[in-house]
Coordinates of C-alpha atoms in Angstrom, one line a residue:
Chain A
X1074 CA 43.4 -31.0 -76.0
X1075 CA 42.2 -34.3 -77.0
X1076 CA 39.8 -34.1 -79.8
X1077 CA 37.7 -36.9 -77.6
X1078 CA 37.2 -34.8 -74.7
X1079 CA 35.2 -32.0 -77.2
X1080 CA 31.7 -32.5 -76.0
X1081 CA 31.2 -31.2 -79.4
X1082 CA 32.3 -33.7 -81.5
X1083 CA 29.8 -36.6 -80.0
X1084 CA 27.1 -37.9 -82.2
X1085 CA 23.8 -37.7 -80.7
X1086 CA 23.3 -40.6 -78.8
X1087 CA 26.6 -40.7 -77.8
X1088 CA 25.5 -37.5 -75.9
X1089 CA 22.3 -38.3 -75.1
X1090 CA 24.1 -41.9 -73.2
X1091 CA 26.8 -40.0 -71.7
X1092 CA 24.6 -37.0 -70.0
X1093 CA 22.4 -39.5 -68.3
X1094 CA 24.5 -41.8 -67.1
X1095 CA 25.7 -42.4 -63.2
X1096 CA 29.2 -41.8 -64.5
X1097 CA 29.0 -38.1 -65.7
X1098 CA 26.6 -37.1 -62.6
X1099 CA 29.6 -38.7 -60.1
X1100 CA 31.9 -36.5 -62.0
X1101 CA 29.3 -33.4 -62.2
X1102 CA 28.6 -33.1 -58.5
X1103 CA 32.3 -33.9 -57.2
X1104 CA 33.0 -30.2 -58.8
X1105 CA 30.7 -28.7 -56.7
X1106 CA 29.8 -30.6 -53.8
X1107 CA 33.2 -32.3 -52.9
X1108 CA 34.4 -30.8 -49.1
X1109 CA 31.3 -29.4 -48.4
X1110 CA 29.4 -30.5 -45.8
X1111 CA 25.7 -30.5 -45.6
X1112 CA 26.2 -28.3 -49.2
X1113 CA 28.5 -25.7 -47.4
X1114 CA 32.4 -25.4 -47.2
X1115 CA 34.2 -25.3 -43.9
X1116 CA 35.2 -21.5 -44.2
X1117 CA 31.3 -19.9 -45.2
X1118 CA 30.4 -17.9 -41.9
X1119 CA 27.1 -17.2 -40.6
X1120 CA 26.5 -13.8 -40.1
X1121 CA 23.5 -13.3 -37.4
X1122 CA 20.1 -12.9 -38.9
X1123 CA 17.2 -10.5 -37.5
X1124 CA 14.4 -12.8 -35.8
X1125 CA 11.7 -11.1 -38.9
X1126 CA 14.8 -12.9 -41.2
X1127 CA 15.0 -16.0 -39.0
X1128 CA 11.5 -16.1 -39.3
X1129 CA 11.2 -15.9 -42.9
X1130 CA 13.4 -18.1 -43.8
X1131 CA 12.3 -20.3 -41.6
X1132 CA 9.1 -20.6 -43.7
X1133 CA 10.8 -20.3 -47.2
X1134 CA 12.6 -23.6 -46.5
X1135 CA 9.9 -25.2 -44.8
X1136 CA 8.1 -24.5 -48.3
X1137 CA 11.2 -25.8 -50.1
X1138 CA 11.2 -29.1 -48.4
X1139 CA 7.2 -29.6 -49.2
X1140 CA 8.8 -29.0 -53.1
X1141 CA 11.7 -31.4 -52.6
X1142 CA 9.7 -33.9 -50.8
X1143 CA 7.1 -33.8 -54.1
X1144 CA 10.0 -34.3 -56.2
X1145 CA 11.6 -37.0 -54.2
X1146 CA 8.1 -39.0 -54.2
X1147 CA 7.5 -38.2 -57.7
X1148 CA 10.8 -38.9 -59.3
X1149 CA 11.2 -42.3 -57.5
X1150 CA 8.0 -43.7 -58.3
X1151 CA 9.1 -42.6 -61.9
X1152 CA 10.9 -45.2 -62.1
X1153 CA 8.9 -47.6 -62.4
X1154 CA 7.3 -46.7 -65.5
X1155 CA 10.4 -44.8 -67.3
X1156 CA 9.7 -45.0 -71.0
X1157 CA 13.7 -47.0 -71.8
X1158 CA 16.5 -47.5 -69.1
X1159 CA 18.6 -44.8 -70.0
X1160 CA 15.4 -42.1 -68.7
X1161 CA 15.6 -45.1 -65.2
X1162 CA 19.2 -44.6 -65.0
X1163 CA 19.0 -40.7 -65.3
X1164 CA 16.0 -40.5 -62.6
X1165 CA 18.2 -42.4 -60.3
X1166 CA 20.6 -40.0 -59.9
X1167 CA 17.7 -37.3 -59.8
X1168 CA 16.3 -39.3 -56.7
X1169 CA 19.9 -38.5 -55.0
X1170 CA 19.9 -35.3 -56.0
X1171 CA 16.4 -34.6 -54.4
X1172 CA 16.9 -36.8 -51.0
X1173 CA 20.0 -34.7 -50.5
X1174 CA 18.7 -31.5 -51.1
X1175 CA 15.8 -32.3 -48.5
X1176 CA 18.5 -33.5 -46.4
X1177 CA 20.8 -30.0 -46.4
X1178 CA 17.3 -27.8 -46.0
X1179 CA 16.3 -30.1 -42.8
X1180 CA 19.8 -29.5 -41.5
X1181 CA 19.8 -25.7 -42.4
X1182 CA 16.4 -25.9 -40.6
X1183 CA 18.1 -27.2 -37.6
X1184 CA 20.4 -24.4 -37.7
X1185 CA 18.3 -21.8 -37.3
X1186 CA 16.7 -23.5 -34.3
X1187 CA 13.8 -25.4 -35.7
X1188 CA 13.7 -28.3 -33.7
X1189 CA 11.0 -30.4 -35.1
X1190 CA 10.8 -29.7 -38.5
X1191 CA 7.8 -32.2 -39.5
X1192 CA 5.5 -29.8 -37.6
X1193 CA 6.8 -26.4 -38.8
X1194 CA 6.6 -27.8 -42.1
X1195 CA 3.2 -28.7 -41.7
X1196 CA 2.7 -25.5 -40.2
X1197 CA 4.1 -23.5 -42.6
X1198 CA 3.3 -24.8 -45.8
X1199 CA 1.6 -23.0 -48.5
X1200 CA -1.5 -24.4 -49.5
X1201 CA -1.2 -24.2 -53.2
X1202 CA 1.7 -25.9 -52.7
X1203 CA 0.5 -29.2 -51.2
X1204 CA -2.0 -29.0 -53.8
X1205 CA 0.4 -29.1 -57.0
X1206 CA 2.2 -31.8 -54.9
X1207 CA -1.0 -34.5 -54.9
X1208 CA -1.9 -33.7 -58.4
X1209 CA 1.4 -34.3 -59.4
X1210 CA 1.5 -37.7 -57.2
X1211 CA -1.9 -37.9 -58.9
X1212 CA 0.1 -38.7 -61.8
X1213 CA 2.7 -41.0 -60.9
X1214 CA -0.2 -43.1 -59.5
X1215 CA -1.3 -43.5 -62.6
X1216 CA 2.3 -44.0 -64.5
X1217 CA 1.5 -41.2 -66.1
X1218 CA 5.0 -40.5 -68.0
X1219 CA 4.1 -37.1 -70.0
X1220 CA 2.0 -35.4 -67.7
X1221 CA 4.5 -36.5 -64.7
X1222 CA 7.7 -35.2 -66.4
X1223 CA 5.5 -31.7 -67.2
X1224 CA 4.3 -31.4 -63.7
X1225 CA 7.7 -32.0 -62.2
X1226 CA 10.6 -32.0 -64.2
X1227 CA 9.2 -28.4 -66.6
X1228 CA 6.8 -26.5 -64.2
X1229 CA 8.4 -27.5 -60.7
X1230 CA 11.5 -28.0 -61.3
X1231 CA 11.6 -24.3 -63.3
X1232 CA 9.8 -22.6 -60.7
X1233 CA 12.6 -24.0 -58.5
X1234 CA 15.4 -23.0 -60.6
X1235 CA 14.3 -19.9 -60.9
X1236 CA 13.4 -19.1 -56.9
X1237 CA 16.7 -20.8 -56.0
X1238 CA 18.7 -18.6 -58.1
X1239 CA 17.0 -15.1 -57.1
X1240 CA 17.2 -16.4 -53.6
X1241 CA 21.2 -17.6 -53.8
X1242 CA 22.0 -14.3 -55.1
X1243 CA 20.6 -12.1 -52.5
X1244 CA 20.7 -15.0 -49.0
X1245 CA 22.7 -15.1 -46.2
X1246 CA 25.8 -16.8 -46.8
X1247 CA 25.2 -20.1 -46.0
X1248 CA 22.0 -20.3 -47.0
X1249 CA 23.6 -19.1 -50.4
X1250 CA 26.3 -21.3 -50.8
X1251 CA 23.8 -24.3 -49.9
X1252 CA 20.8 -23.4 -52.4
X1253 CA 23.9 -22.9 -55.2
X1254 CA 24.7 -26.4 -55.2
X1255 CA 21.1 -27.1 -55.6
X1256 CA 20.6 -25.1 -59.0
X1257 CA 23.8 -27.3 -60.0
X1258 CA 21.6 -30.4 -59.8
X1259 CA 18.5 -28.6 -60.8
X1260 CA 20.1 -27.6 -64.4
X1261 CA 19.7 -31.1 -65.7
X1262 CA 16.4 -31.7 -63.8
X1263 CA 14.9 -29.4 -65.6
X1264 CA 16.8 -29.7 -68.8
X1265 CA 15.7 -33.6 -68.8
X1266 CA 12.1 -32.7 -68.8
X1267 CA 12.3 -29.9 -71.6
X1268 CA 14.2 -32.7 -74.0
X1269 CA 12.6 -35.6 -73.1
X1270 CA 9.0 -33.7 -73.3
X1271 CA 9.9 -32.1 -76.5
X1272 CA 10.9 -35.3 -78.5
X1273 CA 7.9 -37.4 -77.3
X1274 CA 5.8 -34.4 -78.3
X1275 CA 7.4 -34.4 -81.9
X1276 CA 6.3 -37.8 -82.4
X1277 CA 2.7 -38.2 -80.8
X1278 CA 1.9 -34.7 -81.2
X1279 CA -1.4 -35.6 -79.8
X1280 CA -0.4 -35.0 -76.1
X1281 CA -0.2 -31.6 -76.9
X1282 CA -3.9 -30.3 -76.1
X1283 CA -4.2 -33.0 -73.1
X1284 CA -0.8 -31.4 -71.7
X1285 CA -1.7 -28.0 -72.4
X1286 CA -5.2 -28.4 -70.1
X1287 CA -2.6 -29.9 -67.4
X1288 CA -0.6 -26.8 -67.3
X1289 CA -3.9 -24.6 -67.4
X1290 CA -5.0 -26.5 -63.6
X1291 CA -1.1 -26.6 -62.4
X1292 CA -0.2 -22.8 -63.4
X1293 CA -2.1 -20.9 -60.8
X1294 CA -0.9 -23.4 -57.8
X1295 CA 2.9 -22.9 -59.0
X1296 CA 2.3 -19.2 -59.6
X1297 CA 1.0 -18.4 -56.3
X1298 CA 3.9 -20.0 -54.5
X1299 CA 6.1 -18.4 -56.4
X1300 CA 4.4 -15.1 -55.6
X1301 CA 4.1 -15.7 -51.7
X1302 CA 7.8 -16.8 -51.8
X1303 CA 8.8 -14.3 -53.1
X1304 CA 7.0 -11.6 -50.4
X1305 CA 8.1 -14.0 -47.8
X1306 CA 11.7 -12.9 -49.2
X1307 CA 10.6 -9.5 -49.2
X1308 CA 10.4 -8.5 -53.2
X1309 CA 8.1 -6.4 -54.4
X1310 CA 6.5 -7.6 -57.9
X1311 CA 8.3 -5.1 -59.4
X1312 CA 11.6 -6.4 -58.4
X1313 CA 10.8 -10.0 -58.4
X1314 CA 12.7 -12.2 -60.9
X1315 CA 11.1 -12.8 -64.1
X1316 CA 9.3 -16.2 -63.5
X1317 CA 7.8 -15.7 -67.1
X1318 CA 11.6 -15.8 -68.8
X1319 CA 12.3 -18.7 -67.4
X1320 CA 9.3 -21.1 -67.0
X1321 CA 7.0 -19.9 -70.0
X1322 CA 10.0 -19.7 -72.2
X1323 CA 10.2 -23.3 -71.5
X1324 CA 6.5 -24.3 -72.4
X1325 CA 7.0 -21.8 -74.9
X1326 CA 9.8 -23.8 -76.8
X1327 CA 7.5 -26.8 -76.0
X1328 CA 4.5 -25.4 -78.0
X1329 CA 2.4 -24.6 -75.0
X1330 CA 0.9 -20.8 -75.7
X1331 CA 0.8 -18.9 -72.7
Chain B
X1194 CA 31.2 -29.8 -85.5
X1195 CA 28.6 -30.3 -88.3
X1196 CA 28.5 -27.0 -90.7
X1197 CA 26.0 -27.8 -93.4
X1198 CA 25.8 -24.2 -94.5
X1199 CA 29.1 -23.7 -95.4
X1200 CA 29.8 -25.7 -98.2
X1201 CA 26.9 -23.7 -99.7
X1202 CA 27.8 -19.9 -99.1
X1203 CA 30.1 -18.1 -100.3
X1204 CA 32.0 -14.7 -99.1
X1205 CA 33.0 -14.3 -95.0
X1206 CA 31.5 -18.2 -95.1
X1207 CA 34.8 -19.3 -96.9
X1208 CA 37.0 -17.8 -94.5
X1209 CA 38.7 -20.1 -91.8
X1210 CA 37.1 -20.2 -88.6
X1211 CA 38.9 -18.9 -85.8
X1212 CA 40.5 -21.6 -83.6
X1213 CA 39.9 -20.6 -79.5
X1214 CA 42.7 -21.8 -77.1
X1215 CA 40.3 -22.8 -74.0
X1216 CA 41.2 -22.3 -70.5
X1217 CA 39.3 -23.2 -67.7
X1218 CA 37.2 -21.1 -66.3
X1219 CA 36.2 -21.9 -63.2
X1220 CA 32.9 -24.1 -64.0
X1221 CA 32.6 -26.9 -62.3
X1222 CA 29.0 -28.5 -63.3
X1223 CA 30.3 -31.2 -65.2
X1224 CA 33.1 -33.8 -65.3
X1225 CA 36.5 -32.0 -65.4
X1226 CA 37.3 -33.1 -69.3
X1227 CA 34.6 -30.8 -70.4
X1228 CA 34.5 -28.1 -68.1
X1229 CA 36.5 -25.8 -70.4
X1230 CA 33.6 -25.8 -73.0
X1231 CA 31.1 -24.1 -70.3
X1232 CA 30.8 -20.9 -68.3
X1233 CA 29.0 -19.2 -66.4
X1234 CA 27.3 -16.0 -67.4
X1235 CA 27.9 -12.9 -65.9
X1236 CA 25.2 -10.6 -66.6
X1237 CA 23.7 -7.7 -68.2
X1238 CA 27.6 -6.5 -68.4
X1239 CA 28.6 -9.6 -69.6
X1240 CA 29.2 -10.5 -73.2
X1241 CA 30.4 -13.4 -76.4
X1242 CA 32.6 -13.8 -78.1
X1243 CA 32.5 -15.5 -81.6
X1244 CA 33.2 -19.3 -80.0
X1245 CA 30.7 -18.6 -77.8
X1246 CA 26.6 -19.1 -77.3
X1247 CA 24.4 -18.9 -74.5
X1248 CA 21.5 -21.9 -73.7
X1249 CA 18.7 -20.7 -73.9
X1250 CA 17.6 -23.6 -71.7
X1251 CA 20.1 -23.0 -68.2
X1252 CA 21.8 -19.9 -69.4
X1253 CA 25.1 -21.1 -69.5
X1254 CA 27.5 -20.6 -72.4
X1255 CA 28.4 -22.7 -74.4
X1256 CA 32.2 -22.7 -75.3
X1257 CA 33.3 -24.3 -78.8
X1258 CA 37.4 -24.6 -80.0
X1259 CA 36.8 -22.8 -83.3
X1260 CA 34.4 -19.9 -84.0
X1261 CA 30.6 -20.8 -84.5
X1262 CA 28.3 -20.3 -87.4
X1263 CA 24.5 -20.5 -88.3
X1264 CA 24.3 -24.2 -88.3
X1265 CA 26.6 -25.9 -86.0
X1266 CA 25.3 -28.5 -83.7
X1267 CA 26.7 -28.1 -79.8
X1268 CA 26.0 -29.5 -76.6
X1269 CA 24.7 -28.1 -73.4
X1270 CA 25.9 -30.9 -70.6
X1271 CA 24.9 -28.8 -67.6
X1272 CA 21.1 -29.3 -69.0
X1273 CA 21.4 -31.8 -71.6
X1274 CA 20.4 -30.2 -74.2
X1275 CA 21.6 -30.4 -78.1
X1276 CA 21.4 -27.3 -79.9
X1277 CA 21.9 -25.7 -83.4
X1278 CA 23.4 -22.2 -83.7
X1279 CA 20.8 -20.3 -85.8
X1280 CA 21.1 -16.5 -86.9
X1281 CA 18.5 -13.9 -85.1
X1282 CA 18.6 -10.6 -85.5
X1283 CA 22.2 -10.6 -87.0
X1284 CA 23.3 -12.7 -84.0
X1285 CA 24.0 -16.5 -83.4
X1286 CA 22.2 -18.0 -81.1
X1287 CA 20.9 -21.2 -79.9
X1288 CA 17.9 -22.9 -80.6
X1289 CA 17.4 -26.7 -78.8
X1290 CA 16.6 -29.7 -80.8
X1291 CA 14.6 -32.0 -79.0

């Protein structure tokens, strides 16, 4: 093994170049999304679904592509006011990642008979919801780096991560394979806006208390999707995934008491 | 791998690390040169071995060529995050570095 291919062995910024770069994200989703179509390989069956389970999930990715859409609108306009060109680079490739993930739900959509999707959605979506999605726009309006990357790329983007997971584990096959894919891409989403919030907060550790009253107004709109997802799944709060390992570990590690 | 630690200690600190012949195992989240250096985490049943550390950002472990101690720097690709291994508990783990 060549010493140069040891991940270990780079020097920070070397890292920190590589990770965000167009190059290592071609390579990164080839493993995982190469001969699958629409997120989903050839030989994944369907296996029928009850019309209360049709229904449900139905409305579950109706909610997911009100989240995707928020993070395709958010991480675009990003761009434009990206703190250096390595963070522009790096949304790029998070723009793909989120038009194609709201691409494979529409289609999913359209599998399970939904035939105009812009009016279920609309139909469907949670409230709270649509609400986290204009204050976070709310943000990017106003080029608003930190409080945009906390809204999207910690609190959304973890909420995701974890919903996605729970739900890959215990979907129907396709819906599975498909929403596995997505926690690929949503690894560095989410890792992005841990690092690059954690740094900026070392050095102006002034954001802090200004973030901190952010996450007070966002917490109750992302926690009350999570909880009607998850009864749309089916879980009782006993069973549900822990939210609070995943997303306030984060804003724990970031500072942000709980 | 930086080891700042073990120029100072003495004892089990002294001894070679253990070198880790790394196969692939089947994670396929990053470009195929470095794939060998990740995996995924298998659950409660699941466990690490001493070249091993789990992010505490994505929850994938991190795989190095030779055995880790308190104070080695590693990457995280899947999430891109750098971390150092720190001792908890009697146990390495891994603690981000922003």
């Amino acid at each position: 093994m060549s010493g140069q291919d040891d991940p270990h062995q780079l020097d920070a910024s070397a890292f920190h170049r590589t990770v965000h770069s167009f190059e290592f994200w071609f390579e990164a989703v080839e493993g995982y999304l190469h001969g699958r179509e629409y997120g989903v390989s050839p030989a994944t069956q369907e296996v029928e679904l009850s019309e209360r389970q049709r229904e449900s999930l139905i409305t579950i990715l109706c909610n997911y592509c009100v989240g995707e859409t928020a993070a395709l609108d958010a991480s675009s306009g990003m761009i434009g006011f990206a703190p250096d060109r390595i963070s522009k680079i790096f949304l790029s490739t998070q723009v793909v990642d989120e038009g194609r993930h709201l691409e494979v739900m529409l289609h999913r959509l359209g599998q399970l008979g939904v035939r105009d999707p812009e009016a279920e959605i609309l139909q469907r979506a949670n409230r709270s919801l649509l609400k986290f999605k204009e204050r976070l726009l709310d943000f990017v309006h106003a080029s608003d780096w930190e409080a945009a990357v906390l809204a999207q790329n910690v609190i959304l983007e973890c909420m995701e991560y974890t919903v996605f997971r729970y739900h890959a584990a215990h979907a129907d096959p396709v819906t599975s394979e498909m929403l596995s894919g997505v926690v690929s891409d949503e690894r560095r989403h989410m890792g992005f806006g841990e690092n690059d919030l954690g740094r900026r907060l070392i050095v102006a550790p002034h954001a802090h208390e200004r973030l901190l009253k952010i996450k007070r107004e966002l917490d109750p709109l992302i926690l009350d999707t999570f909880s009607e997802t998850m009864g749309e799944l089916g879980i009782e709060p006993a069973s549900r995934p822990d939210l609070a390992n995943e997303y306030l570990g984060a804003v724990a590690r970031l500072g942000f008491q709980s | 791998m930086n080891d700042p630690l073990e120029s100072q200690r003495g004892g089990t600190e002294k001894r070679p690390r253990q070198v880790f012949e790394l196969d692939e195992t089947g994670f396929n989240e990053v470009p195929p040169r470095y794939r060998r250096f990740y995996r995924r985490w298998k659950g409660t049943a699941d466990s690490l071995a001493p070249n091993e550390v789990k992010c505490p950002v994505c929850k994938v472990v991190i795989r190095s060529r030779v055995e880790l101690r308190a104070g080695d720097r590693v990457y995280c690709m899947p999430c891109m995050s750098r971390l150092e291994v720190i001792e908890e508990n009697g146990e390495l783990v891994a603690k981000v570095l922003y």
